[in-house]
Amino acid sequence: FPVERIRNFSIIAHIDHGKSTLADRLLEITGAITKTQKNKQVLDKLQVERERGITVKAQTASLFYEYENQTYLLNLIDTPGHVDFSYEVSRSISACQGVLLIVDANQGIQAQTVANFYLAFEAQLTIIPVINKIDLKNADPERVENQIEKVFDIPKEECIRISAKLGTNVDQVLQEVVKRLPPPTFNREDPFKALVFDSNFDQYRGVIANVALFGGCLSKGDRIVSAHLGKSYEVNELGLLKPEELPMERLYAGQVGYVIAGMKEVKEAQIGDTLYHQKHPVEPLPGFKPAKAMVFAGMYPMDQSDYSTLRSAVEKLTLNDSSVTVQRDSSLALGAGWRLGFLGLLHMEVFNQRLEQEYNASVIVTAPTVPYKAILSSPRLIKEHGREEITIVNPAQFPDRSLVKEYLEPMVMGTIISPDDYIGKIMSVCLNRRGIQKNMVYIDDHRVMMKYLFPLNEIVVDFYDHLKSMSSGYASFDYEDAGYQAADVIRMDILLNGKPVEELTTIVHRDRAYSAGKAMCERLQDAIPRQMFEIAVQAAIGSKVIARETIKAFRKNVLAKCYGGDITRKMKLLKKQAEGKKKMRYIGTVQVPKDAFINVLKRK
Ligand code: GDP
Ligand code: MG
């Protein structure tokens, strides 16, 4: 296929602005060309329905599109939508020459729209703004076009107004992709070079890497090397994604497709890695860095007898997600488990949910923590670690102030977009989270965009929920990495009946220790049910107790209410109580519900 008639593009959007819906429409429209005219609608519909499972995960698809009597190959490259995965987004984008930037005609520009725009802008891609959902009653495309001109400096005439749902003007989107985007400039005569922009694990066939060819060509049977690990593989199968796999004999520069080459784990085909021919090594594509974990949490089986089942579930899940880091860990109270690192809180929740749903595992997840750093002053510790600067991902291992020159905490630059009615409230919440305002601009007559520098620790657990509920759902939020800053932080322990519970240890800012300690004790008081004895809940800094709550003793006799008869009701109550118990974990003699470990950090 001639390179001049290839276009590689991505769809980027704030969540729910219609990325998947538009992708489905594009697949429908272009699928129609390869079918006979008769019955095409019905066939396409069924096929799209059948492929839904695939399109949810990977919308990477090679589409054939007829324009002015020429056939074009349009490669639609999927990007994950959430802030946790912005590193992956930037990698997928680097395989493209342009993007469709979708904005909802009712909601207008939101925080992720801005973040995604900059990723594409910095990669110097052609950006086609698309205003979606013009069929909505409250759609105001005019206003959104003005926002786009103001915030992104893109002339409003360049916007395409569509309804992905009804299909209105969707064909025009494809025409503009052909007209406005440049073809890739890669050369078939160069040595083979490909970017891995996604990878999946298949139980039977191993790793399926999604690749974009930046040079040369690749054939079945070739021996290739992945630059990051330097391991070599033989190509067993390769082809196009339509989006289902279509095996081919060969892929060429400018094309996008999949490669199966006997890789056993996705770690061998990491996003952003470069593949090349063993015989013709090339300079790897720039900017490869392994995904960086920003949130760490302990994970333990509810019951130690489930340890090996859980271990195999964790292994299987990480086989498919190379961005999760895994370290063995153990604790006095919870036994053997792991300390896992995630890209963000959503990533952690998805992982946890998959463990429970797909592997039926019952796990305790401890309070998440961000990676702190410490510059050590103690010669003993420096010798022990072999260096001055260490990263701490487990609060229980936080070195004491007396052994440290300085602590550093990770920072992020947050973008908040909101109607201006909420400015006051938002500013006070941000201040409360130790946010520092860097910028504030109006993007239209009553919406503002604010930039805040935050300690990651302050926003990682529940800031977004808080922002949403405070603004009746109107404010949106996104953030990017902003390095490390010196911080006056200390370790706070929680004691249940005088026994420290390592899994509840957190790192807090010194100025907030008292209020944080008090809040944690109150939340634990709510989270732990009354038991047959009194429970003292204490927060302590070193040996000094800074807060205390008491959970009064209580004897819960569930059967007292239904004397005599009704045996089914009795059974029901007993069953309910048993289920309640199942979710409890003993810490010493105290029963703690498993979600208490994470809920203690959620502010009201
Ligand atoms: P994504 O999160 O960006 O992939 O968004 P989706 O494609 O999943 O769409 C989010 C919601 O918006 C879904 O309920 C869609 O049905 C709806 N939607 C998408 N496009 C349109 C449109 O053009 N008009 C209307 N009224 N709804 C739309
Ligand atoms: Mg979607």
XYZ file of C-alpha atoms and ligand atoms in Angstrom:
633
model
C 0.000 0.000 0.000
C 1.555 3.359 -1.011
C 2.609 5.415 1.989
C 1.048 8.569 0.470
C -2.350 6.989 0.963
C -1.889 6.040 4.626
C -3.139 8.161 7.519
C -2.433 7.273 11.163
C -4.643 8.976 13.712
C -6.004 8.742 17.247
C -9.213 9.900 18.847
C -8.671 11.776 22.092
C -11.387 13.067 24.391
C -12.477 13.688 27.924
C -14.332 10.670 29.272
C -17.891 10.268 27.928
C -17.474 12.831 25.175
C -18.088 10.090 22.611
C -14.788 8.506 21.607
C -16.090 4.932 21.506
C -19.303 5.925 19.766
C -17.424 7.759 17.032
C -14.985 4.858 16.636
C -17.924 2.490 16.176
C -19.411 4.785 13.510
C -16.083 4.982 11.676
C -15.818 1.196 11.691
C -19.361 0.929 10.396
C -18.874 3.394 7.581
C -15.592 1.983 6.355
C -16.611 -1.633 6.853
C -19.357 -0.951 4.312
C -16.897 -0.594 1.437
C -15.539 -4.105 1.661
C -19.030 -5.618 1.708
C -21.430 -6.088 -1.191
C -23.967 -3.297 -1.311
C -26.822 -5.655 -0.551
C -27.682 -6.140 3.117
C -24.634 -4.213 4.197
C -26.413 -2.348 6.962
C -27.629 -5.507 8.625
C -24.305 -7.275 8.339
C -22.362 -4.308 9.681
C -24.669 -3.897 12.588
C -24.325 -7.505 13.614
C -20.595 -7.442 13.166
C -20.168 -4.310 15.230
C -22.301 -5.888 17.915
C -20.157 -8.991 17.876
C -16.968 -6.998 18.006
C -18.065 -4.881 20.908
C -15.999 -6.984 23.246
C -12.904 -6.117 21.228
C -13.685 -2.496 20.547
C -14.007 -1.831 24.245
C -10.419 -2.844 24.817
C -8.668 -2.075 21.544
C -10.036 0.295 18.983
C -6.916 0.037 16.967
C -8.191 -0.707 13.505
C -7.081 -0.417 9.913
C -9.899 1.092 7.873
C -10.122 1.271 4.112
C -11.764 4.442 2.899
C -12.663 5.566 -0.589
C -12.009 9.224 -1.334
C -12.064 10.810 -4.801
C -11.747 7.394 -6.441
C -8.704 6.423 -4.429
C -8.580 3.922 -1.570
C -6.897 5.149 1.598
C -5.665 3.116 4.543
C -6.693 4.890 7.734
C -5.150 3.498 10.920
C -7.177 4.378 13.975
C -4.955 3.939 17.027
C -6.635 3.609 20.369
C -5.515 5.487 23.455
C -6.594 4.871 27.022
C -8.669 7.783 28.268
C -7.775 8.191 31.910
C -5.161 10.383 33.549
C -3.585 7.326 35.178
C -2.539 6.197 31.738
C -1.322 9.432 30.202
C 2.097 7.928 29.561
C 0.441 5.284 27.381
C -1.595 7.991 25.663
C 1.543 9.850 24.710
C 3.098 6.658 23.317
C 0.057 5.818 21.164
C -0.023 9.377 19.950
C 3.573 9.198 18.846
C 2.587 6.556 16.273
C 0.204 9.081 14.646
C 0.422 12.146 12.460
C -2.840 13.604 13.699
C -5.665 13.387 16.218
C -9.397 13.944 16.361
C -9.951 16.017 19.486
C -13.555 15.379 20.509
C -15.434 17.852 22.677
C -18.987 17.406 23.913
C -21.205 20.212 22.537
C -22.953 20.546 25.861
C -20.127 20.149 28.390
C -17.446 21.972 26.440
C -13.731 21.718 27.151
C -12.929 19.634 30.244
C -9.705 18.924 32.123
C -8.777 15.805 30.136
C -9.488 17.643 26.888
C -6.757 20.094 27.866
C -4.297 17.395 28.979
C -4.845 15.389 25.792
C -4.574 18.467 23.620
C -1.127 19.254 25.012
C 0.099 15.705 24.493
C -0.845 15.976 20.800
C 0.379 19.548 20.489
C 3.784 18.770 21.976
C 4.103 15.827 19.593
C 3.508 18.391 16.796
C 0.522 16.517 15.404
C -2.238 17.943 13.252
C -5.274 18.441 15.469
C -8.804 18.232 14.051
C -11.326 19.548 16.578
C -14.647 17.711 16.500
C -17.714 18.958 18.353
C -19.843 15.938 19.188
C -23.439 15.464 20.380
C -24.899 18.377 18.404
C -28.211 16.507 18.542
C -28.538 17.203 22.270
C -31.193 19.699 23.292
C -28.680 21.747 25.281
C -25.917 21.558 22.688
C -24.158 24.873 22.197
C -21.522 24.196 19.509
C -20.938 27.908 18.993
C -19.812 28.371 22.588
C -17.568 25.297 22.459
C -15.969 26.521 19.225
C -15.163 29.808 20.909
C -13.576 27.934 23.819
C -11.456 25.938 21.395
C -10.268 29.103 19.712
C -9.520 30.774 23.030
C -7.842 27.907 24.891
C -6.078 26.088 22.047
C -5.659 28.887 19.545
C -7.286 26.802 16.811
C -9.475 28.850 14.401
C -13.084 27.952 15.113
C -13.744 27.434 11.397
C -11.676 24.248 11.665
C -14.186 22.536 13.977
C -16.423 19.798 12.574
C -19.856 19.521 14.162
C -21.109 15.962 14.417
C -23.445 13.609 16.162
C -21.615 10.321 16.587
C -24.807 8.805 17.892
C -26.898 9.624 14.823
C -23.997 9.505 12.376
C -24.428 13.169 11.352
C -21.342 14.469 9.495
C -19.272 11.444 10.443
C -18.341 10.890 6.810
C -16.976 14.428 6.739
C -14.660 13.482 9.614
C -13.083 10.780 7.449
C -12.735 13.165 4.501
C -10.956 15.684 6.712
C -8.644 12.977 8.047
C -7.584 12.301 4.461
C -7.353 15.983 3.520
C -5.786 17.534 6.607
C -3.446 14.879 7.972
C -0.082 14.320 6.332
C 0.879 10.752 5.398
C 3.603 9.142 7.511
C 7.084 9.915 6.211
C 8.565 6.529 6.967
C 10.625 4.736 4.402
C 10.339 1.130 3.304
C 13.969 1.013 2.252
C 15.184 1.821 5.783
C 15.929 -0.936 8.280
C 12.866 -2.274 10.080
C 11.882 -0.283 13.156
C 8.574 -0.465 15.034
C 7.024 1.160 18.079
C 5.110 -1.040 20.513
C 2.099 1.035 21.553
C -0.027 -1.607 23.214
C 0.228 -5.252 24.148
C -2.133 -7.964 25.243
C -1.646 -11.406 26.631
C -3.423 -14.380 25.127
C -3.382 -17.633 27.063
C -2.712 -19.727 23.974
C -0.648 -17.485 21.732
C 1.353 -15.468 24.248
C 1.881 -11.759 23.869
C 0.151 -9.943 21.023
C 2.008 -6.673 20.491
C 0.365 -3.795 18.661
C 2.995 -2.037 16.626
C 3.428 0.918 14.304
C 6.143 0.531 11.665
C 8.441 3.542 11.518
C 10.694 2.055 8.860
C 11.370 -0.987 6.674
C 9.144 -4.041 6.597
C 8.555 -7.126 8.665
C 7.808 -10.647 7.440
C 6.787 -13.909 9.032
C 9.830 -15.832 10.193
C 12.010 -12.722 10.703
C 14.137 -12.569 13.844
C 13.469 -9.442 15.838
C 14.842 -7.878 19.022
C 13.058 -5.748 21.609
C 15.352 -2.850 22.441
C 14.475 -2.552 26.125
C 15.392 -6.102 27.193
C 17.586 -6.972 24.214
C 15.921 -10.380 23.822
C 15.381 -11.851 20.371
C 12.305 -13.594 18.976
C 11.057 -15.212 15.800
C 7.925 -13.702 14.272
C 5.251 -16.431 14.175
C 2.366 -14.334 12.998
C 1.677 -10.751 11.997
C -1.102 -8.809 10.373
C -3.587 -5.977 10.400
C -6.221 -5.253 13.037
C -9.633 -4.670 11.529
C -10.118 -4.605 14.570
C -10.129 -8.420 14.604
C -6.777 -9.879 13.579
C -6.219 -10.329 9.861
C -3.009 -12.334 9.308
C -0.719 -11.075 6.519
C 2.605 -12.164 5.092
C 4.269 -8.800 5.617
C 3.839 -5.353 7.182
C 5.364 -2.164 5.744
C 6.591 1.178 7.047
C 3.641 3.469 7.849
C 1.370 0.547 8.658
C -0.049 -0.435 12.003
C -0.723 -4.011 13.029
C -0.006 -6.854 15.422
C 2.948 -9.156 15.922
C 3.105 -12.489 17.750
C 6.638 -13.645 18.395
C 6.720 -16.090 21.282
C 6.909 -13.458 24.006
C 5.643 -14.950 27.253
C 4.796 -11.837 29.266
C 3.727 -8.329 28.358
C 6.832 -7.104 30.174
C 8.736 -8.312 27.114
C 6.754 -5.969 24.879
C 6.400 -2.857 26.989
C 4.529 0.138 25.719
C 6.978 2.570 24.162
C 9.582 -0.095 23.365
C 11.214 -0.433 19.937
C 11.485 -3.608 17.844
C 14.172 -4.102 15.177
C 15.688 -6.840 12.989
C 18.374 -8.816 14.733
C 20.630 -8.310 11.716
C 20.059 -4.529 11.545
C 20.124 -2.926 14.978
C 18.725 0.623 15.010
C 18.690 3.547 17.416
C 15.619 2.939 19.624
C 12.772 5.438 19.335
C 13.248 8.219 21.849
C 11.643 8.575 25.224
C 11.180 5.010 26.337
C 10.668 4.856 30.059
C 8.949 2.067 31.912
C 5.591 3.141 33.328
C 6.112 4.791 36.686
C 4.114 3.600 39.679
C 2.698 6.535 41.662
C 0.487 4.761 44.165
C 1.539 1.844 46.342
C -0.557 -0.357 48.555
C -0.252 -3.596 50.430
C -2.438 -6.463 49.252
C -3.148 -9.468 51.429
C -5.456 -12.479 51.209
C -8.430 -12.255 53.565
C -7.442 -15.682 54.781
C -3.831 -16.901 54.711
C -5.008 -20.256 53.367
C -5.919 -18.395 50.163
C -2.361 -17.168 49.708
C -1.310 -19.448 46.863
C -4.583 -18.994 44.952
C -4.193 -15.246 45.262
C -0.553 -15.435 44.213
C -1.451 -17.188 40.986
C -4.242 -14.647 40.332
C -1.851 -11.734 40.890
C 0.692 -13.374 38.580
C -1.894 -13.877 35.835
C -3.156 -10.315 36.079
C 0.310 -8.761 36.027
C 1.127 -10.919 33.011
C -1.343 -8.722 31.154
C -0.482 -5.413 32.754
C 3.195 -4.585 32.846
C 2.592 -1.283 34.608
C 1.842 -2.966 37.945
C 4.955 -3.495 40.050
C 4.971 -6.376 42.509
C 7.090 -6.922 45.597
C 6.608 -9.617 48.209
C 5.703 -8.192 51.581
C 4.526 -9.491 54.906
C 3.038 -8.034 58.008
C 2.443 -9.204 61.534
C -1.275 -8.674 61.392
C -2.078 -9.656 57.830
C 0.531 -12.295 57.111
C 2.163 -12.820 53.730
C 1.139 -10.586 50.851
C 2.488 -8.074 48.371
C 3.242 -4.429 48.004
C 1.912 -3.426 44.618
C 2.613 -0.240 42.688
C 0.022 1.305 40.366
C -0.096 4.233 37.940
C -2.894 5.821 39.939
C -5.822 5.096 42.201
C -8.190 4.163 39.365
C -5.621 1.705 38.077
C -5.444 0.198 41.564
C -9.225 -0.057 41.842
C -9.520 -1.722 38.446
C -6.847 -4.247 39.395
C -8.527 -4.994 42.683
C -11.915 -5.378 41.031
C -10.544 -7.757 38.431
C -8.945 -9.871 41.170
C -12.269 -10.147 42.929
C -14.447 -10.603 39.846
C -12.318 -12.691 37.521
C -10.447 -14.707 40.106
C -12.991 -14.666 42.890
C -10.260 -13.600 45.294
C -11.013 -11.848 48.549
C -8.301 -9.358 49.351
C -7.446 -6.663 51.854
C -5.979 -3.568 50.283
C -4.170 -1.286 52.703
C -4.120 2.505 52.660
C -2.462 3.640 49.453
C 0.691 5.704 49.714
C 2.726 7.748 47.256
C 6.472 7.176 46.765
C 8.314 9.504 49.184
C 12.016 10.085 49.039
C 14.451 10.687 51.853
C 17.964 12.108 51.724
C 19.687 10.136 54.435
C 22.102 11.634 56.949
C 22.803 8.519 58.993
C 26.088 6.942 57.812
C 24.789 3.564 58.916
C 21.686 3.823 56.735
C 23.624 5.223 53.786
C 25.919 2.232 53.984
C 22.982 -0.138 54.289
C 21.270 1.256 51.186
C 24.450 1.969 49.262
C 23.275 5.535 48.548
C 22.043 8.753 50.091
C 18.674 9.087 48.411
C 16.102 6.369 48.928
C 12.490 5.934 47.828
C 9.976 4.746 50.390
C 6.844 2.978 49.199
C 5.793 1.536 52.544
C 5.005 3.985 55.381
C 5.984 1.338 57.909
C 9.564 1.638 56.620
C 9.700 5.422 56.798
C 13.092 6.364 58.301
C 13.008 8.468 61.442
C 13.545 12.237 61.182
C 16.801 11.943 63.139
C 18.345 9.762 60.412
C 17.381 12.020 57.540
C 18.554 15.342 56.081
C 15.392 15.932 54.172
C 12.207 14.249 53.010
C 10.859 14.818 49.491
C 7.327 14.270 48.265
C 5.960 13.822 44.711
C 4.118 16.816 43.253
C 1.602 17.115 40.425
C 0.300 19.983 38.316
C -3.488 19.800 38.392
C -5.923 21.333 35.908
C -9.435 22.090 37.096
C -12.199 23.329 34.811
C -15.461 24.453 36.374
C -18.386 26.855 36.069
C -17.365 30.007 37.951
C -20.154 29.635 40.551
C -17.907 27.150 42.343
C -14.622 29.079 42.296
C -14.759 30.013 45.981
C -15.490 26.491 47.161
C -12.873 24.963 44.885
C -10.205 27.394 46.021
C -10.818 26.592 49.652
C -10.711 22.839 49.018
C -7.457 23.230 47.079
C -5.930 25.275 49.870
C -7.007 22.608 52.288
C -5.081 20.086 50.176
C -1.938 22.235 50.301
C -2.510 23.308 46.706
C -0.747 26.367 45.329
C -2.572 28.260 42.618
C -0.436 28.873 39.557
C -2.898 30.250 37.097
C -6.572 30.992 36.504
C -8.226 31.978 33.201
C -11.757 32.272 31.930
C -12.343 29.968 28.973
C -15.733 31.560 28.268
C -18.021 33.987 30.063
C -18.686 31.711 33.001
C -16.195 28.877 33.006
C -12.723 28.970 34.503
C -9.618 26.885 34.131
C -7.328 26.799 37.164
C -3.853 25.351 37.536
C -2.719 24.146 40.947
C 0.479 22.566 42.172
C -0.456 19.790 44.616
C 1.384 17.239 46.696
C 0.263 13.992 45.052
C -0.482 12.585 48.483
C -3.233 15.159 49.016
C -5.224 14.348 45.916
C -4.572 10.707 45.294
C -7.330 9.133 47.330
C -10.495 11.157 47.157
C -9.889 14.647 45.801
C -11.693 14.015 42.540
C -14.816 12.646 44.239
C -14.791 15.599 46.556
C -14.444 18.087 43.718
C -17.261 16.424 41.794
C -19.723 16.363 44.651
C -18.917 19.922 45.663
C -19.567 21.221 42.149
C -22.700 19.140 41.488
C -20.652 17.120 39.017
C -19.591 20.074 36.876
C -15.905 20.409 37.730
C -13.386 18.212 35.961
C -9.835 17.425 37.011
C -6.656 16.028 35.509
C -3.017 16.101 36.557
C 0.501 15.486 35.410
C 3.751 14.653 37.119
C 5.612 17.698 38.483
C 8.665 16.202 40.156
C 9.611 16.198 43.844
C 9.661 18.886 46.516
C 11.043 19.061 50.034
C 8.319 18.352 52.572
C 7.880 18.430 56.305
C 6.220 15.045 56.690
C 6.064 12.572 59.545
C 4.923 9.064 60.185
C 1.695 8.521 62.069
C 0.788 5.174 63.622
C -2.625 3.863 64.528
C -3.129 1.676 67.588
C -6.048 -0.610 68.327
C -6.197 -1.387 72.056
C -2.606 -0.289 72.372
C -1.317 -2.463 69.519
C 0.118 -0.581 66.546
C -1.419 -1.704 63.260
C 1.335 -1.377 60.705
C -1.095 -1.486 57.778
C -2.791 1.677 58.973
C 0.408 3.673 59.282
C 0.387 6.769 57.089
C 2.646 9.671 56.231
C 1.160 13.072 57.045
C 2.239 16.660 56.831
C 3.455 17.902 60.213
C 1.033 20.836 60.338
C -1.837 18.446 59.769
C -0.851 15.635 62.055
C -3.395 16.501 64.776
C -6.359 16.990 62.501
C -5.413 13.975 60.359
C -5.001 11.805 63.468
C -8.329 12.896 64.851
C -10.091 12.293 61.537
C -8.566 8.838 61.136
C -9.644 7.816 64.618
C -13.172 9.054 63.969
C -13.383 7.223 60.674
C -12.111 4.024 62.251
C -14.652 4.407 64.991
C -17.318 4.452 62.272
C -15.768 1.668 60.232
C -15.207 -0.872 62.991
C -18.412 -2.385 64.366
C -18.984 -2.632 68.102
C -17.619 -5.813 69.600
C -17.887 -7.708 72.850
C -15.269 -5.505 74.501
C -14.344 -1.856 74.399
C -11.815 -0.828 71.727
C -9.475 2.138 72.039
C -8.526 3.684 68.697
C -5.448 5.900 68.946
C -3.240 7.889 66.620
C 0.377 8.370 67.644
C 3.473 10.189 66.490
C 6.419 8.288 67.882
C 5.396 7.428 71.427
C 3.053 10.384 71.747
C -0.688 9.736 71.376
C -2.281 12.654 69.549
C -5.877 11.460 69.186
C -8.209 8.864 70.635
C -11.712 7.512 70.104
C -13.473 4.670 71.866
C -15.697 2.016 70.361
C -18.069 0.898 73.098
C -18.669 -2.754 73.842
C -21.858 -4.252 72.458
C -23.390 -7.668 72.399
C -25.124 -8.272 69.155
C -27.784 -10.954 69.524
C -29.350 -11.110 66.130
C -31.815 -13.793 67.091
C -33.282 -11.989 70.053
C -35.867 -10.300 67.894
C -37.458 -13.374 66.392
C -38.469 -15.654 69.214
C -40.164 -18.882 68.411
C -41.419 -19.807 64.950
C -40.124 -18.363 61.761
C -37.143 -20.558 61.019
C -36.492 -19.128 57.530
C -36.147 -15.679 58.965
C -33.729 -17.009 61.561
C -31.674 -18.708 58.849
C -31.624 -15.519 56.843
C -30.349 -13.510 59.758
C -27.678 -16.067 60.554
C -26.589 -16.111 56.947
C -26.426 -12.352 56.845
C -24.309 -12.295 59.945
C -21.999 -14.930 58.494
C -21.580 -12.880 55.349
C -20.793 -9.843 57.444
C -18.150 -11.871 59.275
C -16.599 -13.068 56.053
C -15.538 -9.541 55.285
C -13.846 -9.117 58.677
C -10.265 -9.634 59.635
C -8.825 -10.115 63.108
C -6.182 -7.640 64.190
C -5.209 -9.050 67.575
C -8.650 -9.694 69.027
C -10.347 -6.868 67.139
C -12.429 -7.621 64.043
C -11.779 -5.084 61.311
C -13.865 -4.926 58.100
C -11.609 -5.228 55.089
C -12.591 -1.913 53.517
C -11.679 -0.058 56.726
C -8.049 -0.109 55.595
C -8.753 2.072 52.632
C -11.779 3.996 53.903
C -9.796 5.536 56.755
C -8.201 7.858 54.232
C -11.355 9.100 52.556
C -12.288 12.531 53.817
C -15.933 13.382 54.317
P -16.177 7.811 25.554
O -16.047 7.674 27.046
O -15.529 9.058 25.071
O -15.754 6.597 24.809
O -17.739 8.057 25.283
P -18.825 7.055 24.706
O -18.670 6.877 23.241
O -18.866 5.829 25.548
O -20.132 7.944 24.913
C -20.556 8.353 26.184
C -22.062 8.540 26.177
O -22.418 9.588 25.296
C -22.821 7.309 25.711
O -23.975 7.180 26.491
C -23.176 7.636 24.267
O -24.343 6.992 23.844
C -23.368 9.136 24.331
N -23.096 9.780 23.028
C -21.995 9.641 22.260
N -22.111 10.384 21.147
C -23.304 11.009 21.218
C -24.005 11.917 20.354
O -23.557 12.308 19.280
N -25.218 12.359 20.795
C -25.742 11.964 21.973
N -26.941 12.450 22.308
N -25.135 11.107 22.786
C -23.929 10.631 22.421
Mg -15.094 4.775 25.584
